[in-house]
Coordinates of C-alpha atoms and ligand atoms in Angstrom, one line a residue:
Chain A
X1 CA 0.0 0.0 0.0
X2 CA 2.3 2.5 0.9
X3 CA 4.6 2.3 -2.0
X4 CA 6.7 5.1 -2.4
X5 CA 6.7 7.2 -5.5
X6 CA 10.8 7.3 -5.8
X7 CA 10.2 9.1 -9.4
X8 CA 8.5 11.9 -7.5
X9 CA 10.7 13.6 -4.7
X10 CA 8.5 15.7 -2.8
X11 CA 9.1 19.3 -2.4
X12 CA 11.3 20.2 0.6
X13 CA 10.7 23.2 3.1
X14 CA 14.2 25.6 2.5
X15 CA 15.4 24.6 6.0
X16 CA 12.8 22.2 7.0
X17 CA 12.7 18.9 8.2
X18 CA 12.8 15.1 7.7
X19 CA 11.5 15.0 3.7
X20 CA 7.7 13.6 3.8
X21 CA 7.1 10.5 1.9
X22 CA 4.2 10.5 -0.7
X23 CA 2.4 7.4 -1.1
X24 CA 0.8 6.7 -4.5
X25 CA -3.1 6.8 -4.2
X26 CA -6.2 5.6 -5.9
X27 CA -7.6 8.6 -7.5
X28 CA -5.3 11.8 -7.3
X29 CA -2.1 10.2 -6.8
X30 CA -2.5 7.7 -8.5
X31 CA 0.5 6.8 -11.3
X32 CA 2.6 9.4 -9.8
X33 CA 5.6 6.7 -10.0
X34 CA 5.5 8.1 -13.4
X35 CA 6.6 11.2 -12.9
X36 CA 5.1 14.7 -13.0
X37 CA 5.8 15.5 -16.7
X38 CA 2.4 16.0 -18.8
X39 CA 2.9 13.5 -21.8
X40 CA 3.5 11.0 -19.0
X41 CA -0.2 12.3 -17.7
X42 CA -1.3 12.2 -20.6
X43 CA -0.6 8.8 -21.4
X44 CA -2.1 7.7 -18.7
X45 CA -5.6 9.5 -18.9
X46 CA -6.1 11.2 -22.1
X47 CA -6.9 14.9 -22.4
X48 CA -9.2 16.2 -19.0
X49 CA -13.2 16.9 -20.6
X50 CA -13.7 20.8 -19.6
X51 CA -17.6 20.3 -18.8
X52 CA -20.3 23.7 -19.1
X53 CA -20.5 25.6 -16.7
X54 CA -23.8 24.3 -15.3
X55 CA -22.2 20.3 -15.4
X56 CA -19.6 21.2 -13.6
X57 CA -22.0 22.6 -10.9
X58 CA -24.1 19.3 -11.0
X59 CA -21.2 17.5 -10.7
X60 CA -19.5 18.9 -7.5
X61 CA -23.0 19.1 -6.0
X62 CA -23.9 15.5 -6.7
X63 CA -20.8 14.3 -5.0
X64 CA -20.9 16.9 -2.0
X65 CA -17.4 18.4 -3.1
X66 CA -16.0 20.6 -0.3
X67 CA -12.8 23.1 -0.6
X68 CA -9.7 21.3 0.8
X69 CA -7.9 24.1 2.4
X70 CA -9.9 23.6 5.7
X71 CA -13.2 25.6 6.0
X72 CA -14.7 22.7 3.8
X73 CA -17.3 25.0 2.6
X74 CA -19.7 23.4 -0.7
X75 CA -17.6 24.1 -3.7
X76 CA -20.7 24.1 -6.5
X77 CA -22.0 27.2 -3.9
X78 CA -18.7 29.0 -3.9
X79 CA -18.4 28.2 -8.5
X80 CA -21.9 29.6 -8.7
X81 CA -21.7 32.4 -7.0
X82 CA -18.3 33.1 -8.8
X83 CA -19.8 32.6 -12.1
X84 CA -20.4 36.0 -13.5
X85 CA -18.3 38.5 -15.7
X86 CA -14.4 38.6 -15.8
X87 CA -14.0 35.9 -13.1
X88 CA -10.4 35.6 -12.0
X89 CA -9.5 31.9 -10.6
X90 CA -6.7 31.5 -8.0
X91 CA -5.1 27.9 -7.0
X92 CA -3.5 28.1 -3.4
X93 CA -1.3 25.8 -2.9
X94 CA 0.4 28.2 -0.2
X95 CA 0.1 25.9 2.2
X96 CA 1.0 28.1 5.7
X97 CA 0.5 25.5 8.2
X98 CA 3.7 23.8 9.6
X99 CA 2.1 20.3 9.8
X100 CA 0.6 20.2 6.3
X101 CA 2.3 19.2 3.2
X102 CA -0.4 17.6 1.3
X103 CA -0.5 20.7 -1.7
X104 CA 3.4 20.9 -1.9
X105 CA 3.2 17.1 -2.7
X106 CA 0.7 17.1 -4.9
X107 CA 1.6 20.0 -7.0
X108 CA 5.4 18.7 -7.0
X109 CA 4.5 14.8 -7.4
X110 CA 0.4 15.3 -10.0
X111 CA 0.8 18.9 -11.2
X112 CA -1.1 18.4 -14.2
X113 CA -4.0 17.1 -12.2
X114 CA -4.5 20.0 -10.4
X115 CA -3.7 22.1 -13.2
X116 CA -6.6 19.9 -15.4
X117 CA -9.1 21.3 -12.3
X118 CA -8.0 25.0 -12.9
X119 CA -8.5 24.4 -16.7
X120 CA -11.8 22.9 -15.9
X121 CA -12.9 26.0 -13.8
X122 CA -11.4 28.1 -15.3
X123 CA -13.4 26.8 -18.6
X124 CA -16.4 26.8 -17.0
X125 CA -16.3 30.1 -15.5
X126 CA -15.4 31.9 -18.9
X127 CA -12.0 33.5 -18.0
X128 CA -8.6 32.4 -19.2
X129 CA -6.8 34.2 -15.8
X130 CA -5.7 31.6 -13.6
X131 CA -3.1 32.4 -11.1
X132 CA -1.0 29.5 -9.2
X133 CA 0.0 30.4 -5.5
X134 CA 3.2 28.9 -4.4
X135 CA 5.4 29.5 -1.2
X136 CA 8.3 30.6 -1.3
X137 CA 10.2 28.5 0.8
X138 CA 9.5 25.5 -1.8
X139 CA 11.9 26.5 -4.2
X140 CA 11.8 23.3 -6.0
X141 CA 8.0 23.4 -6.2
X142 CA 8.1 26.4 -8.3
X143 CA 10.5 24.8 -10.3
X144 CA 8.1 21.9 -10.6
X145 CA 5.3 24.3 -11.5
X146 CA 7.0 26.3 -14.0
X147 CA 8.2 23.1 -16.1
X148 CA 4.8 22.2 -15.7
X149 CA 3.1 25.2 -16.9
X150 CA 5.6 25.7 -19.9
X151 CA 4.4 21.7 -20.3
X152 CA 1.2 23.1 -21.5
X153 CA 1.7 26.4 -23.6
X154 CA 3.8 23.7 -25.6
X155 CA 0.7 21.8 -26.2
X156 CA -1.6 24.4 -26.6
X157 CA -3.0 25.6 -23.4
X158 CA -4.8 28.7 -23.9
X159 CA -4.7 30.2 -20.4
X160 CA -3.5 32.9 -18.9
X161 CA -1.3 31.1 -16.3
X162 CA 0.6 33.1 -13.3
X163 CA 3.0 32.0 -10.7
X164 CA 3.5 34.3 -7.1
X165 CA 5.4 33.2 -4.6
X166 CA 3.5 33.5 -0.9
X167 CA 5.5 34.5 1.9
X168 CA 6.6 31.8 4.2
X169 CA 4.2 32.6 7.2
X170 CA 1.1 31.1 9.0
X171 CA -1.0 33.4 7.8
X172 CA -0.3 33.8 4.2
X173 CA -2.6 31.4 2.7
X174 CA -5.4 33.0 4.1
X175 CA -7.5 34.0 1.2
X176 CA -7.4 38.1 1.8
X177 CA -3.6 37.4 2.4
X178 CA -3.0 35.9 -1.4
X179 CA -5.0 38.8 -2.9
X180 CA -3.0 41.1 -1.7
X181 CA -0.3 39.4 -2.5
X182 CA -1.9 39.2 -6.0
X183 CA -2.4 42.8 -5.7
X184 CA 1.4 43.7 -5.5
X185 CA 0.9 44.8 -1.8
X186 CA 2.2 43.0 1.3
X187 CA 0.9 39.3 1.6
X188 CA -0.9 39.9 5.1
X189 CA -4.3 39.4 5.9
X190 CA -7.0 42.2 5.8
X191 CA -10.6 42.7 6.8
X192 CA -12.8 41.4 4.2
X193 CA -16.3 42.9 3.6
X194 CA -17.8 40.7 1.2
X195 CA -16.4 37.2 0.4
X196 CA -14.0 36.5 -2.8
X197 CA -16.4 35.1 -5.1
X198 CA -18.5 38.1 -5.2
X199 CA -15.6 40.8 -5.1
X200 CA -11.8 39.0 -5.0
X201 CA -8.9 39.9 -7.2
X202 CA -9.1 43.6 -8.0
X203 CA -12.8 43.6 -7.1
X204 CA -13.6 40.9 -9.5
X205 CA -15.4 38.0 -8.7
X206 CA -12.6 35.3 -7.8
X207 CA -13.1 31.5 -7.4
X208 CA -10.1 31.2 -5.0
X209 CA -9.3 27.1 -3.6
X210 CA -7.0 25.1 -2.2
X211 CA -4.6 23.3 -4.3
X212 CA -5.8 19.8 -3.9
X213 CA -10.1 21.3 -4.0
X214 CA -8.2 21.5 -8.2
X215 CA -7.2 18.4 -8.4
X216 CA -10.5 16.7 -7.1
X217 CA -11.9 19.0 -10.0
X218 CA -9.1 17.3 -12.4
X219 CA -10.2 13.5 -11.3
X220 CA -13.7 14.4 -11.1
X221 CA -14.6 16.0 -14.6
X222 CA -12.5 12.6 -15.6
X223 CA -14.2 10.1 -13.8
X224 CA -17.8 11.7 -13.5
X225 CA -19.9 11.5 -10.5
X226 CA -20.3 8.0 -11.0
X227 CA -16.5 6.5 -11.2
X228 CA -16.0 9.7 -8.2
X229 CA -17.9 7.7 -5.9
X230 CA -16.1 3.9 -6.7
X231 CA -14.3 5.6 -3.7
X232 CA -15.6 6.6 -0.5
X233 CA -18.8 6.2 0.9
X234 CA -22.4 7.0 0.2
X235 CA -22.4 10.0 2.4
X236 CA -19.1 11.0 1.6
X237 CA -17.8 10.3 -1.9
X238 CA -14.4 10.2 -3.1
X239 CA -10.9 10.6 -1.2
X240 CA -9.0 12.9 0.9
X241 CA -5.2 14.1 1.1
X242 CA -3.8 13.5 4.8
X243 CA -0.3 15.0 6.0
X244 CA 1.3 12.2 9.1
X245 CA 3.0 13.7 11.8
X246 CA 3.7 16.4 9.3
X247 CA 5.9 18.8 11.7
X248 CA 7.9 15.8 13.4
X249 CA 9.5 12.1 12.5
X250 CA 8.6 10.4 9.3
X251 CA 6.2 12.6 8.0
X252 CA 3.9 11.2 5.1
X253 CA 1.5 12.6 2.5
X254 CA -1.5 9.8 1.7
X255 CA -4.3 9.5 -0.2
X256 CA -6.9 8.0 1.1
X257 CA -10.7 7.3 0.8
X258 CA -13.4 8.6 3.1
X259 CA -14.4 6.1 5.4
X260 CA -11.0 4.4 5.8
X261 CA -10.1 3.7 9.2
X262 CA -7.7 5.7 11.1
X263 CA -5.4 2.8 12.0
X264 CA -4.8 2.2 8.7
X265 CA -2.9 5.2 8.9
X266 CA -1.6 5.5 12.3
X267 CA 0.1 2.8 14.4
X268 CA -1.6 1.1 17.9
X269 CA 1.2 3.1 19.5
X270 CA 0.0 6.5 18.0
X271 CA -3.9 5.8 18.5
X272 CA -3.4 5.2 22.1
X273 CA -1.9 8.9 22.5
X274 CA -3.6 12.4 22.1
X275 CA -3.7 13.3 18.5
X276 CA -4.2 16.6 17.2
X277 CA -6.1 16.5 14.5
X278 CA -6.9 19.8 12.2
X279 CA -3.3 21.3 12.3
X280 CA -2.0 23.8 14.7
X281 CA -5.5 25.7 14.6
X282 CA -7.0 22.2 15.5
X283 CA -8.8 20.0 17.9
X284 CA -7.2 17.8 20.5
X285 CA -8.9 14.2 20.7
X286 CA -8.1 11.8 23.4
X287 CA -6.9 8.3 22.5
X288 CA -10.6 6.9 23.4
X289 CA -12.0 9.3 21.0
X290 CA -10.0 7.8 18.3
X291 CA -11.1 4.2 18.5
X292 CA -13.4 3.2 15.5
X293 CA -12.9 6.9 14.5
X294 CA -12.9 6.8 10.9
X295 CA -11.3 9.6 8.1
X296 CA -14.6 10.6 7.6
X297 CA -16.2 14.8 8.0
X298 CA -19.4 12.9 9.6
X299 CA -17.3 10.7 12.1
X300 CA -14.6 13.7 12.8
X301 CA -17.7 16.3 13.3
X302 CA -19.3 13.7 15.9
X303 CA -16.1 13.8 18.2
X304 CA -16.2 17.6 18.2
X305 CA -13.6 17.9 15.8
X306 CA -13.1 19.0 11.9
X307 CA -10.4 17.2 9.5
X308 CA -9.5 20.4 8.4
X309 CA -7.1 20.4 6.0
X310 CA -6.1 16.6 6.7
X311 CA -3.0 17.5 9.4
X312 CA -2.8 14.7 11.7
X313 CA -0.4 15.1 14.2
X314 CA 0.3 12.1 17.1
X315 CA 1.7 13.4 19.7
X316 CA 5.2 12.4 20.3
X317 CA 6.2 9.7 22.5
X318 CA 6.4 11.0 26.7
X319 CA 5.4 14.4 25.6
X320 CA 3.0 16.5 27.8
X321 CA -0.1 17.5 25.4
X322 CA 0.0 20.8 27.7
X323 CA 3.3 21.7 27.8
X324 CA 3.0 20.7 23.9
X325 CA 0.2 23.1 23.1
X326 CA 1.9 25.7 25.4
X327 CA 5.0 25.6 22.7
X328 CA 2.1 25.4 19.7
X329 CA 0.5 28.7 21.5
X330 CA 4.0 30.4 21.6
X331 CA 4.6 29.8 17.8
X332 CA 1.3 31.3 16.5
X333 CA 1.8 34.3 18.5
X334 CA 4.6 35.0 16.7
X335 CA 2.9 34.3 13.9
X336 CA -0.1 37.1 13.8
X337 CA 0.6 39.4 11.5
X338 CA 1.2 41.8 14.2
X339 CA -1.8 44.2 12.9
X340 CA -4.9 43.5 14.7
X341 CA -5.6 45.1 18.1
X342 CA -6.8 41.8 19.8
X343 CA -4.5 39.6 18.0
X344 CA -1.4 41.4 18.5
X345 CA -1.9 41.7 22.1
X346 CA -4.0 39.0 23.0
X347 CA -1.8 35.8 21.5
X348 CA 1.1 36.6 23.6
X349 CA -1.6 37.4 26.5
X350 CA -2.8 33.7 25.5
X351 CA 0.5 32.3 25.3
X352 CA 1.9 33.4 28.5
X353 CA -1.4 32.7 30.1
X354 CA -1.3 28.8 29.2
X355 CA 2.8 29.1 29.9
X356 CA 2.2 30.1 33.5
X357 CA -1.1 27.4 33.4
X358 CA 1.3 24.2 33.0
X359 CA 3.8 25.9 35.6
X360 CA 1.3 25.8 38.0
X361 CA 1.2 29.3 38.0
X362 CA -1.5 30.3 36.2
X363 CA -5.2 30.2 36.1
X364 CA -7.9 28.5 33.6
X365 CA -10.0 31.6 34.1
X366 CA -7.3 33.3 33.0
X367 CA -6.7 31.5 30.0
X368 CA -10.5 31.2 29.1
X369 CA -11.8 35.2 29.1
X370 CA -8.3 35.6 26.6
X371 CA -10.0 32.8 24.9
X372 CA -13.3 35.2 24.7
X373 CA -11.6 38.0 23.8
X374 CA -9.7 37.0 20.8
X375 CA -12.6 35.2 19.1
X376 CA -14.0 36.8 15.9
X377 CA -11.8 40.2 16.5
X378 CA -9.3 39.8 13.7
X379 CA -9.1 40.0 10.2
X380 CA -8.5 36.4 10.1
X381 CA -8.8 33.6 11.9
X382 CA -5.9 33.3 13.2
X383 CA -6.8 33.7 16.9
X384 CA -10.0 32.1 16.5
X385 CA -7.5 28.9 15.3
X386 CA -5.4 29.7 18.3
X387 CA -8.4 29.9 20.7
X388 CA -9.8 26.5 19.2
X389 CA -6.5 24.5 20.1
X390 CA -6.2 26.5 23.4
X391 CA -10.1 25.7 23.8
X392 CA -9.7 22.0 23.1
X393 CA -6.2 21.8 25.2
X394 CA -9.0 22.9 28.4
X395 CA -12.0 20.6 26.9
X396 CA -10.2 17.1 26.5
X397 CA -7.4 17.2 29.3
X398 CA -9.1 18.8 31.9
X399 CA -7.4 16.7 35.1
X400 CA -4.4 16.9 33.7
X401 CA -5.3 21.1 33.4
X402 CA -6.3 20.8 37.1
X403 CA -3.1 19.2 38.2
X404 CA -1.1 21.6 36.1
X405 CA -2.9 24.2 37.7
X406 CA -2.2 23.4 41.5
X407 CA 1.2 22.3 40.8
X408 CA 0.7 18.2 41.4
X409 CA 1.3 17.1 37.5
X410 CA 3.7 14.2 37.9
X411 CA 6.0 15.5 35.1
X412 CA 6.4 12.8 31.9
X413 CA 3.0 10.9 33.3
X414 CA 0.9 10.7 29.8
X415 CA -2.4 11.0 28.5
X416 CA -4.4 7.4 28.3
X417 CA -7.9 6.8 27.5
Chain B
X1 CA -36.7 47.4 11.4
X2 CA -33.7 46.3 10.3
X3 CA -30.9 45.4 12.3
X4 CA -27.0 46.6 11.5
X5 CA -23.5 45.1 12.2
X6 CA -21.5 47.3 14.0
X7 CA -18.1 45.5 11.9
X8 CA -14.2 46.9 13.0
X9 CA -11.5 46.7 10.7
X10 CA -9.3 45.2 12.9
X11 CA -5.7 46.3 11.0
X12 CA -7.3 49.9 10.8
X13 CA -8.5 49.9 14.5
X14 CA -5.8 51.9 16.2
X15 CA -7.5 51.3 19.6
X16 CA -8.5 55.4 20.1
X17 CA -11.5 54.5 22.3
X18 CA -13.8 57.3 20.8
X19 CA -16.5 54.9 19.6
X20 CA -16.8 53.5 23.1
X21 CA -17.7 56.6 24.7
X22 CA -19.6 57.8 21.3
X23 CA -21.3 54.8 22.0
X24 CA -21.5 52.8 25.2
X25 CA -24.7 51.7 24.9
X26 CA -22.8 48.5 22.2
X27 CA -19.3 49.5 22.6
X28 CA -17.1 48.6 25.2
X29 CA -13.1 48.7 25.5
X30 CA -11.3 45.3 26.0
X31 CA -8.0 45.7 28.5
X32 CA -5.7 46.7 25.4
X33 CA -8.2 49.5 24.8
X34 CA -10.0 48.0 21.2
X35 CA -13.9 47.5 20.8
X36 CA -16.4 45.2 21.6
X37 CA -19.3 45.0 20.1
X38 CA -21.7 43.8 22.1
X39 CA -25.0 43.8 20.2
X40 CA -26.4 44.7 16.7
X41 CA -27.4 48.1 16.0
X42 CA -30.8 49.0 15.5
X43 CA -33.7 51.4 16.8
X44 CA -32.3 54.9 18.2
X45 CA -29.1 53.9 18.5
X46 CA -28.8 54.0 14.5
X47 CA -28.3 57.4 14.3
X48 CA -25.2 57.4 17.2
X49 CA -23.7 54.4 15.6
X50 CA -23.2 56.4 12.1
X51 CA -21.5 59.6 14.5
X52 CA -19.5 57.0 15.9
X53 CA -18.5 55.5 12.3
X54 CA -17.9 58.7 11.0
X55 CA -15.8 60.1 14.4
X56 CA -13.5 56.9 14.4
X57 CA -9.9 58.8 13.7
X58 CA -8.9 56.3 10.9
X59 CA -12.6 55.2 9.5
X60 CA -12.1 51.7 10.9
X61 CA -16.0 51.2 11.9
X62 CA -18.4 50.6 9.6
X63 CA -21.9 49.5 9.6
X64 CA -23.5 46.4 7.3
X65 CA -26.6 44.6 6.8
X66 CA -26.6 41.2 7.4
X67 CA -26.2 39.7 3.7
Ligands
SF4_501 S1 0.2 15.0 33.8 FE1 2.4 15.1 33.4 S2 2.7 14.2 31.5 FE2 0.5 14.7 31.7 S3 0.2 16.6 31.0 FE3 0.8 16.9 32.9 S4 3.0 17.1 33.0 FE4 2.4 16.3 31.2
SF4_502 S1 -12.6 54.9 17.4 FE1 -11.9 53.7 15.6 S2 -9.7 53.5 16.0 FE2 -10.6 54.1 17.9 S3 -11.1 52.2 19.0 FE3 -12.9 52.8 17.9 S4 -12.7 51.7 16.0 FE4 -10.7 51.7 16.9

């Protein structure tokens, strides 16, 4: 199963970590041991079919597609609302969050998949302007993109195609973020008073999704509804990308269908810990939480939780999931973008609040009215992320918060059940 | 009657304070000195909440219906 696609290296972080390994998968990733070059694609599939406007609609609605970069909001909503004159469609394949690589390994490993999704869109939406967010601390995956896009003028690609570089920080993916950056001006968030598809890109109506939302595009206007759904389940068709212990040891990228188990992609060892699960603006779940749990939006909703953009991250062996969410809590408030009232002053607030907490010097009614104040007051969701894992820390430990909090926490004890 | 969002602009919001005494009635100051926003604007307090959008030092308040 997880054979390892040695024709397609993954794009590496500049400076980063362990490099993850991508598995080949049944729908998007699948041939990547191919390579990423289009006649290769090609071979393979045949030419993508670029469906109307209102088939493309029908499509993604009959299959319940939802955007991939987190919010999982309906994507035939967000295409029909975009659908009106001088549409502008933007790929972000960005990708911010420390724990995710899923879009740097699909746009470095099945370029042409995602870019057959743009295509598609971009087809269907009546525009030839599609613009291909990358960050800039994948070298490499620009590379990969550029050979990729040249690829297609070659063979007769009519589209406007552009390439910008995000900047490498949390917040850059966030959607006002990338239009500024597609703007020329400085790629930070800023208060947004109608959403993208209405007025984006230079007050144009702007279908802006996550990298891999493209490439479920590519495989569906492929495969139609029908062959979509030979993977999933009834209530959720088709597949997901998941990033493993993303941020740590032996990170992965998989593909894998809704519905699979997640011991199938975590070890007895890593079920039986805590698992944040949603990224660094995610949920904790306790090991009892995650038996039976399945990769599933249904299953993950049930246990309080939201898959996010597929970052699953065990914790590590004798780690403290306080003292752990203390150091994520530290890192995201050096992360805002330093702008915001609330944010600026209330994620340091937060971060020293659950420091002192775990030292046993602290309180949790401390920690919660920060909680309260940073919610909904920023031009992102940045602290609403950082409240969320701060929230959850409280929610699913909270003896191991009381004992933090009075000073008895036998240090290296862990978390079980 | 319809009901208005009292909505900050959170990088513009340089924490001045004049909407909160403009308008205490839905305005309060967190311990940094920003807004809060208690409650949707609607009724009498319309008319304040516009004097208060249009007093903010760098036009970070503005009023919307909900879509
Ligand atoms: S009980 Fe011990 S191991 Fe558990 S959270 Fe507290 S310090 Fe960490
Ligand atoms: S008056 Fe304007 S700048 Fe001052 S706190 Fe209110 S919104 Fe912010």
């Amino acid at each position: 199963m997880t054979a390892v696609a040695t024709a397609c290296p993954p794009a590496v972080r500049q400076g980063g970590g362990p490099v993850p390994v991508v598995s080949e998968g049944p729908a998007l990733l699948a041939g990547i041991a191919q390579g990423p070059g289009l006649a290769a694609h090609l071979n393979r599939l045949g030419p993508a079919p670029r469906p109307s406007l209102g088939a493309l609609v029908d499509m993604a609605r009959d299959v319940d597609l939802r955007g991939r970069g987190g919010a999982g909001f309906p994507f035939a909503t967000k295409l029909s609302a975009a659908a009106r004159r001088r549409a502008v469609v933007v790929v972000n394949a960005s990708e911010g969050e420390p724990g995710s690589h899923k879009d740097a390994a699909l746009i470095s490993c099945a370029p042409h998949v995602v870019l057959d999704g743009a295509a598609a869109v971009a087809r269907a939406l009546r525009t030839q302007e599609v613009h291909i967010v990358v960050s800039s601390e994948h070298p490499s995956l620009r590379r990969v993109v550029e050979k990729a896009l040249r690829e297609r003028v070659t063979a007769g690609e009519c589209l406007d195609l552009r390439l910008h570089d995000a900047a490498p920080r949390f917040v850059a993916g966030q959607a006002q973020a990338v239009l500024q950056l597609l703007a020329g001006r400085e790629n930070l968030p800023v208060t947004a008073w109608q959403p993208e598809a209405v007025s984006g890109h230079r007050g144009r109506p702007t279908l802006l999704s996550n990298a891999e939302t493209f490439a479920q595009i590519g495989h569906l206007v492929r495969v139609g509804s029908a062959g979509y759904a030979a993977h999933g389940t009834a209530g959720e068709p088709g597949t997901t990308l998941v990033t493993l212990r993303g941020d740590g040891w032996a990170p992965e990228v998989r593909e894998v269908a809704h519905g699979t188990p997640l011991a199938d992609l975590l070890d007895e060892a890593e079920t039986s810990r805590p698992l944040l699960l949603g990224g660094y603006h995610g949920t904790w779940l306790r090991p009892a939480q995650l038996r039976g749990m399945t990769v599933s939006r249904s299953a993950i909703a049930a246990a309080g939780a939201t898959l996010g953009a597929g970052v699953m991250l065990p914790l590590a062996q004798g780690r403290c999931p306080l003292v752990r969410t203390a150091e994520l809590v530290e890192y995201l408030a050096g992360q805002s973008a330093r702008r915001c009232g609330p944010c600026l002053n209330g994620l340091p607030a937060m971060a020293e609040a659950v420091r002192a907490l775990v030292h046993g010097e602290g309180s949790v009614r401390r920690v919660e009215e920060l909680c309260g104040l940073v919610v909904r007051r920023g031009a992102c969701a940045h602290p609403d992320g950082t409240a969320r894992l701060v929230a959850s820390m409280m929610q699913r430990f909270p003896a191991e918060v009381q004992a933090h909090s009075v000073g008895t926490c036998r240090r290296g004890r862990e978390v079980s059940g | 009657m319809s009901e208005h969002q009292l909505r900050v602009d959170w990088p513009a919001c340089k924490g001045h304070g004049l909407c909160a005494e403009l308008l205490p009635e839905v305005i309060s100051l967190d311990e940094w000195g920003y807004p809060i926003v208690h409650e949707p604007v609607k009724g009498e307090v319309l008319a304040m909440a516009r004097r208060a959008v249009k007093a903010c030092p760098t036009l970070a308040l503005r009023l919307t219906l909900p879509a």
